[in-house]
Coordinates of C-alpha atoms in Angstrom, one line a residue:
X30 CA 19.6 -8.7 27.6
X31 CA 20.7 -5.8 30.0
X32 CA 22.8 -4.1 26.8
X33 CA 23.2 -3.8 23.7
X34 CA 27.0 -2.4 23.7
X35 CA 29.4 -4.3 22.6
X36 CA 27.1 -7.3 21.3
X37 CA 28.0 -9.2 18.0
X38 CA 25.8 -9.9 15.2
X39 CA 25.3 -11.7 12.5
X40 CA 22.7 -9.1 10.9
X41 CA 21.3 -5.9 12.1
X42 CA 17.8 -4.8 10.7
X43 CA 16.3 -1.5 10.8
X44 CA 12.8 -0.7 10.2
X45 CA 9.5 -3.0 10.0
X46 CA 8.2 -2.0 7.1
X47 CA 6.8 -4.8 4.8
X48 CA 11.1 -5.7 3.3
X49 CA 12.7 -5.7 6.4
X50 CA 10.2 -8.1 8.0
X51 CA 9.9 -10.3 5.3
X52 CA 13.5 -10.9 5.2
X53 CA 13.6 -11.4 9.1
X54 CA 10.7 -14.2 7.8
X55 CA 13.4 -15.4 5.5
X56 CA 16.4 -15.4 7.7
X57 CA 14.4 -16.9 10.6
X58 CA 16.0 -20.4 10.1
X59 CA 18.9 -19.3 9.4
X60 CA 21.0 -19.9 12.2
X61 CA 22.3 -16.4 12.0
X62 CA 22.0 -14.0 14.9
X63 CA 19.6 -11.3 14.2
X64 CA 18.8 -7.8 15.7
X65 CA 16.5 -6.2 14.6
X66 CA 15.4 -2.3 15.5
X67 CA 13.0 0.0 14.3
X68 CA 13.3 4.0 15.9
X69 CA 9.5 4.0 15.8
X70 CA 7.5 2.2 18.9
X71 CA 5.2 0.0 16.5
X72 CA 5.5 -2.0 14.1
X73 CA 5.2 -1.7 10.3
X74 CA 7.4 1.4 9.8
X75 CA 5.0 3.3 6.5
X76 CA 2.6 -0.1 6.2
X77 CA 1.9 0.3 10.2
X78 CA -1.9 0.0 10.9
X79 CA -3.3 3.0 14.1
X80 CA -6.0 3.1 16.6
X81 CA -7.3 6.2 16.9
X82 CA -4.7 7.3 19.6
X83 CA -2.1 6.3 18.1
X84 CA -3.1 8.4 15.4
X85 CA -2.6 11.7 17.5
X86 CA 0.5 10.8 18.2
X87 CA 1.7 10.2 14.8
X88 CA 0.3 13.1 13.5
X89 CA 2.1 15.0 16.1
X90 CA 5.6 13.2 15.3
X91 CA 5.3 13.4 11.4
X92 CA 5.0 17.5 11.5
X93 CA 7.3 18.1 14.4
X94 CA 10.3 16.0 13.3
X95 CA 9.6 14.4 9.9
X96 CA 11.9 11.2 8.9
X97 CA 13.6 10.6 12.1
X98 CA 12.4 11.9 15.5
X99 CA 14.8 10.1 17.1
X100 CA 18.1 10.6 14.7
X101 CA 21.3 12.2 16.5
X102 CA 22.1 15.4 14.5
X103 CA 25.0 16.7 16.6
X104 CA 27.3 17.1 13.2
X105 CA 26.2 19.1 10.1
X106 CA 27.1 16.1 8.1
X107 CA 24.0 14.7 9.8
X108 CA 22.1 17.4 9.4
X109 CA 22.6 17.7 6.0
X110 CA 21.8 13.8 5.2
X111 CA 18.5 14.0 7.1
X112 CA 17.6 17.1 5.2
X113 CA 18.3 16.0 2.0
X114 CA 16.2 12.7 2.2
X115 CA 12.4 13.6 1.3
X116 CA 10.1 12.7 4.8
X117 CA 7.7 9.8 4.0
X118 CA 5.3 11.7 5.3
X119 CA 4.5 14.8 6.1
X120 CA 1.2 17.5 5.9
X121 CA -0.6 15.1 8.2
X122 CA -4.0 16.4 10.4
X123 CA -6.9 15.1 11.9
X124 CA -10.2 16.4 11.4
X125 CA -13.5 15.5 13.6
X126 CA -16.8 17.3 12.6
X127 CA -18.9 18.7 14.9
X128 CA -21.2 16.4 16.6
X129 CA -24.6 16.7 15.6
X130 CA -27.4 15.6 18.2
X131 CA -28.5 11.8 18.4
X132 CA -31.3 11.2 17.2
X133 CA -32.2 7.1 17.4
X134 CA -33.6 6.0 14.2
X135 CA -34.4 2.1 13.7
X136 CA -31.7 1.3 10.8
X137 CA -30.3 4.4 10.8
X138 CA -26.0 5.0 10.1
X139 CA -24.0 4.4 13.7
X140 CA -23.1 8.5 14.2
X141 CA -20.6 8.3 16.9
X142 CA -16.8 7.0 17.0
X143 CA -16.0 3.9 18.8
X144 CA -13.2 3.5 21.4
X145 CA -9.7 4.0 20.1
X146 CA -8.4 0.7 19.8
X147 CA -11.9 -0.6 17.8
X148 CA -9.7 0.9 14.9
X149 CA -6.9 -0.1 13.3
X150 CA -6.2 1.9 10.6
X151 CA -3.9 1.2 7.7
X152 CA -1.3 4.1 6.3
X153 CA -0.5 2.1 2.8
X154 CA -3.3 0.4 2.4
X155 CA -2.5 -2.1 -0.5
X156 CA -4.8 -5.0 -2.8
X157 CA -3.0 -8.1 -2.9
X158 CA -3.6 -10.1 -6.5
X159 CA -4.6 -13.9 -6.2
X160 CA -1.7 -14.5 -8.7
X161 CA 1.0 -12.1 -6.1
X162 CA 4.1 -14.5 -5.1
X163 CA 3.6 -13.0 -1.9
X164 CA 0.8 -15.3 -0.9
X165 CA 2.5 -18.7 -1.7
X166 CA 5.5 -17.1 -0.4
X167 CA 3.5 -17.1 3.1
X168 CA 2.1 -20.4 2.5
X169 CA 5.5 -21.9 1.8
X170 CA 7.3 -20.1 5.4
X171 CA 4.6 -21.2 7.3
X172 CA 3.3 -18.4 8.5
X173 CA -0.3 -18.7 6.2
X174 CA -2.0 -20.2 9.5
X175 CA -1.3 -16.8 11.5
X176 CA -3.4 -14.7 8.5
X177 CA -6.4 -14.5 7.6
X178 CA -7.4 -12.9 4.2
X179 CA -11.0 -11.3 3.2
X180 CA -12.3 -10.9 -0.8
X181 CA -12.4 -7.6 -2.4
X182 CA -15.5 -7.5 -4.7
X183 CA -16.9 -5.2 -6.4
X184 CA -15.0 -2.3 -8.4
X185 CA -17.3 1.3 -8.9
X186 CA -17.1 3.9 -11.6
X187 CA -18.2 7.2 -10.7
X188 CA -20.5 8.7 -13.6
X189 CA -21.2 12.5 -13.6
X190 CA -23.7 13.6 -16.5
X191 CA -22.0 17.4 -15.9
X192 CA -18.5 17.8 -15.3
X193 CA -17.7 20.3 -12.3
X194 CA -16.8 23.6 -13.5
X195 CA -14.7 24.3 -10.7
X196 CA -12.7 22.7 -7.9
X197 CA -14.8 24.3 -5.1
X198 CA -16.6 22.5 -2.4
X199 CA -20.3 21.7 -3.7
X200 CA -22.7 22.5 -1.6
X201 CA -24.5 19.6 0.4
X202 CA -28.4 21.2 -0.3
X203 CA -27.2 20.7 -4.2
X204 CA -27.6 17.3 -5.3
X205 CA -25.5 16.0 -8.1
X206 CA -26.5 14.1 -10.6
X207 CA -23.3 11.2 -10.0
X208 CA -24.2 7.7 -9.7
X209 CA -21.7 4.6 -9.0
X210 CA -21.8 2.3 -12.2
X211 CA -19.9 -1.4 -11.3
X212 CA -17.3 -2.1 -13.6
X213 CA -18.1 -5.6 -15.5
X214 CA -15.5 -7.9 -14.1
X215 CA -15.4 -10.8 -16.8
X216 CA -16.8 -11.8 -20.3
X217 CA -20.2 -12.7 -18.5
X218 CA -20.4 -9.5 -16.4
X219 CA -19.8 -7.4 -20.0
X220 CA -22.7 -9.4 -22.0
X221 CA -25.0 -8.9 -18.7
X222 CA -24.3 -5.1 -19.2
X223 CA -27.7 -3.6 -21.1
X224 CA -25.9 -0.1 -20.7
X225 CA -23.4 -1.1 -22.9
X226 CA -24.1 -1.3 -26.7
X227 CA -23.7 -4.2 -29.2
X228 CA -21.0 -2.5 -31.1
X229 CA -18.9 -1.4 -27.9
X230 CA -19.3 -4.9 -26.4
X231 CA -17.7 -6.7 -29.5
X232 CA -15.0 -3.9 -29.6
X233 CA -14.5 -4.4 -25.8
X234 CA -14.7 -8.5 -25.9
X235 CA -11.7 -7.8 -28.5
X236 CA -9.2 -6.4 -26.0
X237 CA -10.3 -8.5 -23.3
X238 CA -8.8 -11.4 -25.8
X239 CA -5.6 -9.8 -25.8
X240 CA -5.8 -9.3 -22.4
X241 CA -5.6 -12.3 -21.9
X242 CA -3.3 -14.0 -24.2
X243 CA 0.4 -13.1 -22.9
X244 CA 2.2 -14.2 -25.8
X245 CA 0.1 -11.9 -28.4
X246 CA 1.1 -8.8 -25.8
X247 CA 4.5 -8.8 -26.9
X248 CA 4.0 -7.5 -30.3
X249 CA 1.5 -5.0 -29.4
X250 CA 3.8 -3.5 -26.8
X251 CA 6.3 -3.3 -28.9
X252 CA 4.8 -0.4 -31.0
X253 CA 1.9 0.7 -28.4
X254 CA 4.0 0.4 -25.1
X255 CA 5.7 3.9 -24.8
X256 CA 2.5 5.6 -26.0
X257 CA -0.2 6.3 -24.1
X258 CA -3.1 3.7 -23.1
X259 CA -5.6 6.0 -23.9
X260 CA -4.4 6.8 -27.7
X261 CA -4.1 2.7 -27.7
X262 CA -7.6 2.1 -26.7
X263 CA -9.3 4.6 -28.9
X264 CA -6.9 3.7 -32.3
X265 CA -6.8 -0.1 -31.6
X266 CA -10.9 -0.9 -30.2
X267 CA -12.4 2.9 -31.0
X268 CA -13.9 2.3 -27.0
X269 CA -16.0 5.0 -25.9
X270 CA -14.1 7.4 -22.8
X271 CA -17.0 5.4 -20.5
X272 CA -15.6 2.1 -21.0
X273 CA -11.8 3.3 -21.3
X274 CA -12.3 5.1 -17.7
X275 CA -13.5 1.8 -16.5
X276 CA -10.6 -0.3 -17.9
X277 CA -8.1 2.5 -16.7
X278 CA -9.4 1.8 -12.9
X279 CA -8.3 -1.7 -13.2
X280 CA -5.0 -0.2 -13.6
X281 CA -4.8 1.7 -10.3
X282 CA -2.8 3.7 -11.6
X283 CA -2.5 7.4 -10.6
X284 CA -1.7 8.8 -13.3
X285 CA -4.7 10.3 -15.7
X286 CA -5.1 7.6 -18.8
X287 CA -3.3 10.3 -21.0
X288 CA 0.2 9.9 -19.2
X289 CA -0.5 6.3 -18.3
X290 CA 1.7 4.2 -20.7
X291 CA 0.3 1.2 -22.3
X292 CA 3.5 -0.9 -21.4
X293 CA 2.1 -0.3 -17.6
X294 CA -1.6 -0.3 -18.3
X295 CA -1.8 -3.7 -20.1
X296 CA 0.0 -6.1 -18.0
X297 CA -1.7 -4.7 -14.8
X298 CA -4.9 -5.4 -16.4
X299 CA -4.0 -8.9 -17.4
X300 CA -3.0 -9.5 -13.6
X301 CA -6.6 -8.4 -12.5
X302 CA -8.5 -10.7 -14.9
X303 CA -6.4 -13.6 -14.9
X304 CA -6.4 -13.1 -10.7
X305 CA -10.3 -13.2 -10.7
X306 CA -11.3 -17.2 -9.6
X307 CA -7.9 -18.8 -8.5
X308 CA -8.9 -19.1 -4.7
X309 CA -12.9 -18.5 -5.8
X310 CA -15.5 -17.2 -7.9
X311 CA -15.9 -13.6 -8.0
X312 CA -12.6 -12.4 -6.6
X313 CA -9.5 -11.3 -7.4
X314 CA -7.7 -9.6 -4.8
X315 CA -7.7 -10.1 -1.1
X316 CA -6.8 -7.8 1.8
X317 CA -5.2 -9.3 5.4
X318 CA -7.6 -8.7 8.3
X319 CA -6.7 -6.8 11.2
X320 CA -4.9 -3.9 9.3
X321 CA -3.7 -4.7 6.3
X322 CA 0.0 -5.2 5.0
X323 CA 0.8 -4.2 8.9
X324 CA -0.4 -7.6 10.1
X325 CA 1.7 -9.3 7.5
X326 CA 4.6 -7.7 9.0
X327 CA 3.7 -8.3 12.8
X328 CA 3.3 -12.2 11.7
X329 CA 6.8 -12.1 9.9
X330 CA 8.6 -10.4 12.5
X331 CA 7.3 -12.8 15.1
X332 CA 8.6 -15.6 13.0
X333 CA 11.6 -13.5 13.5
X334 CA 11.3 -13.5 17.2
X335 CA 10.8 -17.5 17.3
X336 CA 14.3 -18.0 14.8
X337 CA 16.7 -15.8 17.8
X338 CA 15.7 -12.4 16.9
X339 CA 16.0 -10.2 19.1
X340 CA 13.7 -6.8 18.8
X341 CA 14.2 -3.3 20.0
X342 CA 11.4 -0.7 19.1
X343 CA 12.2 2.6 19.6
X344 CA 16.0 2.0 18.7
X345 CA 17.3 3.7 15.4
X346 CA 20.0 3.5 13.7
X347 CA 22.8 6.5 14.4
X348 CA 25.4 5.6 11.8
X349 CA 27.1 2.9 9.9
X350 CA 30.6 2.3 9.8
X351 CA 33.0 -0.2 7.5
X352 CA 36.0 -1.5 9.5
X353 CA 38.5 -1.6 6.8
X354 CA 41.3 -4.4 7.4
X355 CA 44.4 -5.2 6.1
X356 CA 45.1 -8.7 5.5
X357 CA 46.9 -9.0 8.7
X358 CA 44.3 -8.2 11.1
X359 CA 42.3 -10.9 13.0
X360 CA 39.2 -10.7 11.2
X361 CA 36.5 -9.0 12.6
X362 CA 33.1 -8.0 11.8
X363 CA 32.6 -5.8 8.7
X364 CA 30.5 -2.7 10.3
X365 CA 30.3 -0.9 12.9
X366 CA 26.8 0.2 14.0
X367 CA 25.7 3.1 16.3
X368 CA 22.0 3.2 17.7
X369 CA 20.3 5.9 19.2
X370 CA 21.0 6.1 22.8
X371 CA 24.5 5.3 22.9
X372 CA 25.0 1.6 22.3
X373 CA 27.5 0.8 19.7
X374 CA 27.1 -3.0 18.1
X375 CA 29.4 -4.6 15.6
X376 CA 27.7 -6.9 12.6
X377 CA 28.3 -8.9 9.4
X378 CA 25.1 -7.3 7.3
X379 CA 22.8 -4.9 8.1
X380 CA 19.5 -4.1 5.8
X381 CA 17.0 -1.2 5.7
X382 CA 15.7 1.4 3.7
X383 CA 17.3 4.4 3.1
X384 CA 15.1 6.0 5.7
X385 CA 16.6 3.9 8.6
X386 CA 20.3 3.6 7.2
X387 CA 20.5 7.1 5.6
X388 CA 23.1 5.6 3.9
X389 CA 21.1 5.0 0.1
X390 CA 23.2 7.8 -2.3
X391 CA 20.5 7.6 -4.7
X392 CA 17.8 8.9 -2.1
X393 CA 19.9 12.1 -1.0
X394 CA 19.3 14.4 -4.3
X395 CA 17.6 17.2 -2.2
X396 CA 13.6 17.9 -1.8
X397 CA 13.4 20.2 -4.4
X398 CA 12.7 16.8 -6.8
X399 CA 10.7 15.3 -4.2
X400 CA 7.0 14.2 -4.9
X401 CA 4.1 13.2 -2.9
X402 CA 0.9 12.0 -3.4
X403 CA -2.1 12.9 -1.1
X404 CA -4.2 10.4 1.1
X405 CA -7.1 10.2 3.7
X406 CA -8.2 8.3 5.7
X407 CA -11.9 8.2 6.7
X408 CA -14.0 6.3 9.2
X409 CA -18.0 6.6 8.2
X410 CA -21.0 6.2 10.2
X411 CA -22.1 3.6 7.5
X412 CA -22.0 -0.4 6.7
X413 CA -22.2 1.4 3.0
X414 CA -23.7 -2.4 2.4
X415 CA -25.0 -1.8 -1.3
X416 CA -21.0 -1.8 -1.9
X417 CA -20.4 -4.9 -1.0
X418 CA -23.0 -7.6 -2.9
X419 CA -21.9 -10.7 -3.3
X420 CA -19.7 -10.9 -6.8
X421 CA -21.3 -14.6 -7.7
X422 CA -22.4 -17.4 -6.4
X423 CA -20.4 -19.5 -3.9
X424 CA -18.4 -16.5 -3.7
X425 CA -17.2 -15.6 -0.2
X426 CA -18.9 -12.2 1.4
X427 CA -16.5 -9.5 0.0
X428 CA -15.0 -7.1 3.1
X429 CA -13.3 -4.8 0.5
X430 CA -14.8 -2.4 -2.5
X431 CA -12.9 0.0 -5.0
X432 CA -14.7 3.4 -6.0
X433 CA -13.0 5.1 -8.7
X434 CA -13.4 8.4 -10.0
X435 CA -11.7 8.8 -13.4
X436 CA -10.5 12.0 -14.8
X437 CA -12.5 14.4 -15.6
X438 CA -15.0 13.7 -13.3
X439 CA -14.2 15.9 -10.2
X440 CA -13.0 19.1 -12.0
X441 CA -12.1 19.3 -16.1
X442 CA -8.8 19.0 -17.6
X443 CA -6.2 16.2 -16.9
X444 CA -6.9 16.1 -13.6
X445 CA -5.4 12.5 -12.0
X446 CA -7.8 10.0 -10.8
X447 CA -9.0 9.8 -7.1
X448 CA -9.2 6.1 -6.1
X449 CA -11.4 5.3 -2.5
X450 CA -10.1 1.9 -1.4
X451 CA -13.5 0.9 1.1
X452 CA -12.9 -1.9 3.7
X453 CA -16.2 -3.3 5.8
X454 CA -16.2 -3.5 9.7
X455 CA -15.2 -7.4 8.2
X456 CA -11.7 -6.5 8.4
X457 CA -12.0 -5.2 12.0
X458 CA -10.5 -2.1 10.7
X459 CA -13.9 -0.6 12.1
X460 CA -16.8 -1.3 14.8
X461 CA -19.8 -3.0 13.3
X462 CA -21.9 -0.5 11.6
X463 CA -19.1 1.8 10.1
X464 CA -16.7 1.7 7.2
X465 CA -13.5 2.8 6.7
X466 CA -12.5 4.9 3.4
X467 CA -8.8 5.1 1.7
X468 CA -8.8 8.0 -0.7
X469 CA -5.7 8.4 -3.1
X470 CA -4.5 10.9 -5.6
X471 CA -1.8 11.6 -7.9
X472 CA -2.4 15.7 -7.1
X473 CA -0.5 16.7 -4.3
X474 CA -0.8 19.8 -1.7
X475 CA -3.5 21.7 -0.6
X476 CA -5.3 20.8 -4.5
X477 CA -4.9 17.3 -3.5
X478 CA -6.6 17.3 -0.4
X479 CA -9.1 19.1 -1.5
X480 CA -10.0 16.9 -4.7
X481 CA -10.1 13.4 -2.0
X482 CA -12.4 15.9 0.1
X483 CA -14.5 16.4 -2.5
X484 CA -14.7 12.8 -4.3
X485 CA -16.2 11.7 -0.6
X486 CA -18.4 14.0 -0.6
X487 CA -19.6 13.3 -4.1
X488 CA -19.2 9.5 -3.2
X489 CA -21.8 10.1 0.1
X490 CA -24.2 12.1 -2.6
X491 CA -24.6 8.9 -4.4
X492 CA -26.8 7.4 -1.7
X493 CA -30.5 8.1 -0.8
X494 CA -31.0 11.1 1.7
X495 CA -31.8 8.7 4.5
X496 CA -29.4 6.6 4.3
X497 CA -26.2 9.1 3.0
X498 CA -23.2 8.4 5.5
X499 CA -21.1 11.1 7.0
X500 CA -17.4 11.5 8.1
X501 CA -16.5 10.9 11.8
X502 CA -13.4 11.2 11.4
X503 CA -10.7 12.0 9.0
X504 CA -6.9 11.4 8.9
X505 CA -5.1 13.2 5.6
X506 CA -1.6 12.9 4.7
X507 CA 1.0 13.1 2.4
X508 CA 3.0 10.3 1.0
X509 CA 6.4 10.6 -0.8
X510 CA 6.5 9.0 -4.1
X511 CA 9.9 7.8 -4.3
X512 CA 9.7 6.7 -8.0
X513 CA 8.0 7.4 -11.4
X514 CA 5.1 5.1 -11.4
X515 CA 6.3 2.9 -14.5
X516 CA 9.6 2.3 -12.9
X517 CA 10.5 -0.8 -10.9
X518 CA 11.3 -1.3 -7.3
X519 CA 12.9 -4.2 -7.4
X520 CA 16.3 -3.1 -7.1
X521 CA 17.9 -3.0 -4.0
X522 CA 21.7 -1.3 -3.2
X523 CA 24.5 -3.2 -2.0
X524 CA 27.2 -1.6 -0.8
X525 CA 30.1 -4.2 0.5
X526 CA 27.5 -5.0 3.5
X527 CA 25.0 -2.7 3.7
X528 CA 21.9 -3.3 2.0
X529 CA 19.4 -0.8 1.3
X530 CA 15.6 -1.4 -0.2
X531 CA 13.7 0.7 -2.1
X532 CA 11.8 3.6 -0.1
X533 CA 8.2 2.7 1.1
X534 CA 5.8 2.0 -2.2
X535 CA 2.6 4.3 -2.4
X536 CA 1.4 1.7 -5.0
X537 CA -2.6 0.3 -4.5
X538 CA -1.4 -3.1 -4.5
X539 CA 1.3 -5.3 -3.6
X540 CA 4.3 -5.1 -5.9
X541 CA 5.6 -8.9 -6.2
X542 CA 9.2 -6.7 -7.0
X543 CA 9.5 -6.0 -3.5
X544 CA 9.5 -9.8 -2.8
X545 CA 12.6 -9.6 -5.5
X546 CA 14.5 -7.0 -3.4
X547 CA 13.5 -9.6 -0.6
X548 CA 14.9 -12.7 -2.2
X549 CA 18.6 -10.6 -3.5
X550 CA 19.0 -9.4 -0.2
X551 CA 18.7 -12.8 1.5
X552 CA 20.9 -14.4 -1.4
X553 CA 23.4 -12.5 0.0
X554 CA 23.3 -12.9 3.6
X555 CA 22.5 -16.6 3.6
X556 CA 24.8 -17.2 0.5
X557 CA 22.2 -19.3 -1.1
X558 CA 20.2 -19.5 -4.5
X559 CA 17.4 -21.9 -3.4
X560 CA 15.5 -22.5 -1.2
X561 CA 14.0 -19.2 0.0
X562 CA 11.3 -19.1 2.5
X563 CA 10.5 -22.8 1.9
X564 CA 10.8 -23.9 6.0
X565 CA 9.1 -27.4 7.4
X566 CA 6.6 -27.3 10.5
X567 CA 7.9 -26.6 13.5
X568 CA 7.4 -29.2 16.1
X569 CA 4.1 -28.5 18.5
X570 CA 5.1 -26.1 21.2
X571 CA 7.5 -24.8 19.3
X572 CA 6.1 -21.5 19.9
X573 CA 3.4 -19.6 22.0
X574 CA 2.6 -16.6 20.9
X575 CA 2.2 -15.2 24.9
X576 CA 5.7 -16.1 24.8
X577 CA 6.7 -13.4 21.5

């Protein structure tokens, strides 16, 4: 196609992110005729995966220009709404520690970076539950054959015996006294435990019944789930704050346990035990290979590309018109769409996030009520192996780990919980011989850096002097939080025929609500109720994927 100017659509869609490509997956035998643009040059939009390279060059783009490096400003009115919608990201920098001199040890941790593209490296990096719609969701569309999904295993407790008095850097000739203490994943795992005492394992065998019985839920929640999960868990099963640190983590949430409501806290733990054993023993979650929810994207996108789509990166979204008619008019379509460089296109529908349309009024409030959480992201010159045992047997080798470090445990007070989410070379995130880390806290700013900084620190002191990994290189970050943590994100705004998602989730795992904001929005543009995402084979040849 030599231009987009004056083309007719059925459906324009702006961004990648994990939405917008899973309702190109959706529309993609449709019929319909699709364009869909993104204003970066990769796919993925916030879930994109990056080499090395490509990390530069985002880290360049997020602190010169923010949300839209590309968007046309030349009115105030477009000033103003760029302004007024919080970055995703922002705060971003790389940091590379000074080489120290190789020395070849027989066994010893790989101490040098591999070539740029030997990393793929995940900006949202997300669990995804055995139980998640999302995966028979995939299976149903087809597009299950183009994935491939690794175990995550073992979840970690950090256990200080001091607290830290301060938040200040420890030193590396101090040794702490923090170990990693795996947190029982089952009835058999909690009677295994000879840590834990008789008393506490009757008390703790009591809520893992209502755990998992649904129906008995509702009547607890009713009274307990406004109030805090930690006031719950000490009232209800008088747990010690050892055992109620290890059933927050299950949570992931990022709030400390005193804010975290018991309405959120018990269902999430009820989808991580009832998750463990549907595809396997041991498991529960799984991770895509190759980059996380970025590959998920790529995959659905390409379905897009076999359906008719057509795809433009580096093409944002100007503005959004609605040609109004009166009833006299030969119809015509409904919007009027300008994208960056000039072309003007004309559609029925056209779907993004606010961040693409800049059209979502709930999103334009002004950044003094914005919030963000911080993030790292850091590749080690370690296997970290002892993370990743297998979980039982005929499970499959795990390629993901969860370290958590509850409150309390980095600096006193209510500090919120740092969460390190550690993927093996498995998931060819990494070279062979490395890991990659994804740290996450509630805390935000400088403090929040700071506290992931020192949780990998502490997490390196855990292991034996000779075999205690090391950063080779860091990406940290901040994400906006576009909604209060116990709030939904299901709901999507539809405005005559524009259709705007939810903002980017910073959540640990997949939220099977953005599969809901999926599902409306093709509702709407297909005009059916059933149906959705359930496609036949295509016929052999169908497809190449040299050809997409």
């Amino acid at each position: 196609m030599d231009t987009l100017d004056g083309t007719e659509w059925d459906v324009v869609i702006s961004g990648t992110g994990i939405p917008q490509s899973l309702l190109a997956l959706a529309l993609s035998r449709s019929g319909k005729k699709i364009i869909h643009v993104d204003h970066n040059n990769y796919y993925g939009g916030a879930d994109a995966a990056l080499s090395l390279q490509d990390a530069e060059a985002w880290v360049r783009v997020v602190n010169e220009h923010g949300n839209r490096p590309d968007r046309n400003q030349n009115s105030q009115e477009d000033k103003k709404s760029c302004n007024a919608i919080p970055a995703t990201f922002q705060d971003a920098a790389i940091f590379i520690p000074t080489k120290e001199p190789n020395i070849s040890v027989p066994g010893a941790p790989v101490s040098e970076l591999g070539y740029s593209r030997a990393y793929s490296l995940a900006l949202s990096p997300q669990l995804i539950y055995t139980r998640s719609a999302l995966l028979p969701t995939l299976v149903s569309s087809k597009v299950y054959r183009q994935l491939e999904f690794l175990a995550v295993g073992s979840w970690w407790l950090y256990e200080s015996d001091q607290r830290d008095e301060s938040i200040a850097t420890p030193s590396p000739k101090n040794k702490t006294s923090g170990k990693l203490k795996k947190i029982p994943g089952g009835r058999e795992d909690v009677f295994a435990d000879k840590t834990i005492d008789l008393r506490s394992k009757r008390a703790l065998m009591k809520f893992l019944r209502l755990a998992a019985d649904v129906d008995a839920q509702q009547p607890v929640l009713e009274g307990w789930g406004h109030r805090a999960f930690e006031d719950f868990l000490t009232s209800q099963f008088n747990l010690s704050l050892q055992l109620q640190s290890a059933l927050h983590a299950l949570t992931l949430s990022l709030q400390p346990p005193t804010i975290t409501k018991t309405s959120y806290a018990l269902p999430r733990i009820t989808r991580h035990l009832s998750s463990i054993g549907v595809f396997g023993p041991g498991f529960g979650s799984v991770i895509p290979k190759w980059g996380g929810m970025a590959e998920i994207a790529q995959v659905a996108c390409r379905a897009g590309a076999v359906g008719g789509g057509i795809y433009v990166l580096g093409k944002a979204v100007d503005s959004v018109c609605n040609n109004n008619q009166t009833a006299n008019e030969v119809k015509q379509p409904k919007l009027t769409v300008d994208l960056h460089g000039g072309d003007t296109v004309t559609s029925e529908w056209i779907a993004g996030s606010g961040h693409e349309l800049l059209t979502q009024p709930s999103i334009v409030t002004g950044n003094e009520s914005s919030s963000y959480i911080s993030r790292s992201i850091t590749v080690v010159s370690s296997p970290l192996s002892e993370l990743f045992p297998l979980t039982a047997e005929g499970a499959p080798p795990p390629a993901g780990a969860i370290v958590v470090f509850p409150t309390g445990s980095i600096k006193n007070g209510t500090s919120p919980p740092v969460y390190l989410i550690i993927h093996s070379s498995d998931t060819g995130e990494c070279p062979i011989g490395q890991c990659v880390i994804y740290a996450s806290t509630l805390e935000s700013g400088s403090e929040g850096f700071v506290l992931l900084d020192i949780a990998i620190q502490k997490f390196f002191m855990t292991f034996a002097e000779e075999e205690r990994p090391s950063s080779l290189w860091r990406l940290q970050y901040s994400q906006h939080q576009p909604h209060q943590e116990h709030e939904s994100q299901s709901k999507i705004d539809i405005n005559d025929s524009v259709i705007s998602f939810p903002e980017p989730s910073t959540d640990l795992a997949f939220d099977d609500s953005i599969l809901t904001s999926v599902r409306g929005a093709w509702n709407k543009i297909s005009g059916y109720t059933e149906g959705f995402m359930q496609f036949e084979d295509r016929e052999v040849g169908a497809y190449d994927d040299e050809d997409v």
